[in-house]
Amino acid sequence: MRKRSAKNAPLRKLSLRDIPFQTIRTVMLVTAAVFLLLSIALSVNLFVTANRQADQAYILEEAVSEATTIAETLKSSNGDFALAVQYLRNYKHYRTSDDSLFLFYDENMMPAAENDSVYQASVSMETFPAYKAYKIRISESDTNTDIYVLEFKFLQGGGIQ
């Protein structure tokens, strides 16, 4: 009689009944644990990203508000930086020259000292025959990365274009 080789042996179908219950339960628990860990990691990542975006949105909103306030104050002071700073009473720390103004803010976009500032507003002015052009840049103090830029023109006779 010849021996059967493993190659010629008939293939037997494997069914779930042949796998011990402990093994099935272990595989199911491990699969559930992996999905749970992935879900938790994804949720934490989404919450952190959402929090970061909310902080950026708040800073952008405050930057727009500050730029608008500065523009309106410049308009009411006829473009005079020294008078504009007097109108902006909360700003105790600033730098000014004939054609520029620097205001400083803390991490919550509240007026701050220059050495404590996280953000800054720089206002530059160019004089033309019929008007003055202003550019207000709200940026990060460390990296000088712009957060918001507002440009406007102030007619020599008054008004904003």
Tab-separated table of C-alpha atoms in Angstrom, residues 26-120:
chain	number	residue	atom	x	y	z
A	26	THR	CA	-10.089	36.773	22.236
A	27	VAL	CA	-10.048	37.851	18.573
A	28	MET	CA	-13.320	39.744	19.005
A	29	LEU	CA	-12.085	41.514	22.156
A	30	VAL	CA	-8.800	42.500	20.520
A	31	THR	CA	-10.656	43.815	17.443
A	32	ALA	CA	-13.052	45.801	19.617
A	33	ALA	CA	-10.147	47.212	21.647
A	34	VAL	CA	-8.307	48.279	18.489
A	35	PHE	CA	-11.410	50.046	17.146
A	36	LEU	CA	-11.983	51.700	20.530
A	37	LEU	CA	-8.394	52.972	20.693
A	38	LEU	CA	-8.550	54.262	17.123
A	39	SER	CA	-11.853	56.018	17.881
A	40	ILE	CA	-10.436	57.637	21.003
A	41	ALA	CA	-7.295	58.787	19.172
A	42	LEU	CA	-9.348	60.236	16.319
A	43	SER	CA	-11.724	62.006	18.731
A	44	VAL	CA	-8.872	63.554	20.708
A	45	ASN	CA	-7.220	64.699	17.478
A	46	LEU	CA	-10.479	66.294	16.279
A	47	PHE	CA	-11.049	68.085	19.591
A	48	VAL	CA	-7.477	69.436	19.681
A	49	THR	CA	-7.750	70.643	16.075
A	50	ALA	CA	-11.121	72.267	16.758
A	51	ASN	CA	-9.738	74.013	19.837
A	52	ARG	CA	-6.751	75.333	17.879
A	53	GLN	CA	-9.019	76.610	15.106
A	54	ALA	CA	-11.331	78.274	17.632
A	55	ASP	CA	-8.332	80.084	19.151
A	56	GLN	CA	-7.202	81.233	15.702
A	57	ALA	CA	-10.727	82.418	14.878
A	58	TYR	CA	-10.858	84.428	18.116
A	59	ILE	CA	-7.513	86.098	17.376
A	60	LEU	CA	-8.595	86.882	13.809
A	61	GLU	CA	-11.871	88.366	15.046
A	62	GLU	CA	-10.019	90.534	17.556
A	63	ALA	CA	-7.457	91.572	14.922
A	64	VAL	CA	-10.206	92.700	12.556
A	65	SER	CA	-11.872	94.626	15.365
A	66	GLU	CA	-8.596	96.303	16.379
A	67	ALA	CA	-7.724	97.240	12.788
A	68	THR	CA	-11.181	98.748	12.304
A	69	THR	CA	-10.895	100.675	15.574
A	70	ILE	CA	-7.493	102.034	14.596
A	71	ALA	CA	-8.792	103.040	11.137
A	72	GLU	CA	-11.812	104.827	12.593
A	73	THR	CA	-9.618	106.565	15.157
A	74	LEU	CA	-7.218	107.714	12.453
A	75	LYS	CA	-10.193	109.034	10.510
A	76	SER	CA	-11.491	110.977	13.494
A	77	SER	CA	-8.026	112.412	14.220
A	78	ASN	CA	-7.565	113.530	10.577
A	79	GLY	CA	-4.693	111.072	10.185
A	80	ASP	CA	-2.598	112.465	13.055
A	81	PHE	CA	-0.881	109.567	14.876
A	82	ALA	CA	-0.272	111.495	18.113
A	83	LEU	CA	-3.914	112.558	18.341
A	84	ALA	CA	-5.102	109.051	17.402
A	85	VAL	CA	-3.131	107.552	20.299
A	86	GLN	CA	-4.766	110.072	22.660
A	87	TYR	CA	-8.173	108.907	21.435
A	88	LEU	CA	-7.132	105.298	22.042
A	89	ARG	CA	-6.994	105.678	25.822
A	90	ASN	CA	-6.314	102.037	26.696
A	91	TYR	CA	-3.010	102.053	24.820
A	92	LYS	CA	-0.332	103.130	27.264
A	93	HIS	CA	2.572	101.482	25.427
A	94	TYR	CA	3.162	102.394	21.816
A	95	ARG	CA	5.796	103.722	19.452
A	96	THR	CA	5.149	106.479	16.969
A	97	SER	CA	7.020	108.442	14.330
A	98	ASP	CA	6.009	110.794	11.532
A	99	ASP	CA	4.873	108.006	9.221
A	100	SER	CA	4.309	104.954	11.462
A	101	LEU	CA	2.633	103.807	14.649
A	102	PHE	CA	3.135	100.576	16.599
A	103	LEU	CA	0.651	99.228	19.157
A	104	PHE	CA	1.246	96.107	21.261
A	105	TYR	CA	-1.094	93.354	22.478
A	106	ASP	CA	-0.984	90.360	24.817
A	107	GLU	CA	-2.151	86.823	23.978
A	108	ASN	CA	-5.818	87.884	24.348
A	109	MET	CA	-5.379	90.893	22.020
A	110	MET	CA	-5.556	93.343	24.912
A	111	PRO	CA	-3.169	96.346	24.993
A	112	ALA	CA	0.194	95.404	26.525
A	113	ALA	CA	3.748	96.629	26.960
A	114	GLU	CA	6.150	96.125	24.054
A	115	ASN	CA	8.320	93.580	25.866
A	116	ASP	CA	5.215	91.560	26.911
A	117	SER	CA	3.538	91.659	23.520
A	118	VAL	CA	2.492	88.574	21.619
A	119	TYR	CA	0.837	90.534	18.809
A	120	GLN	CA	1.458	93.970	17.387
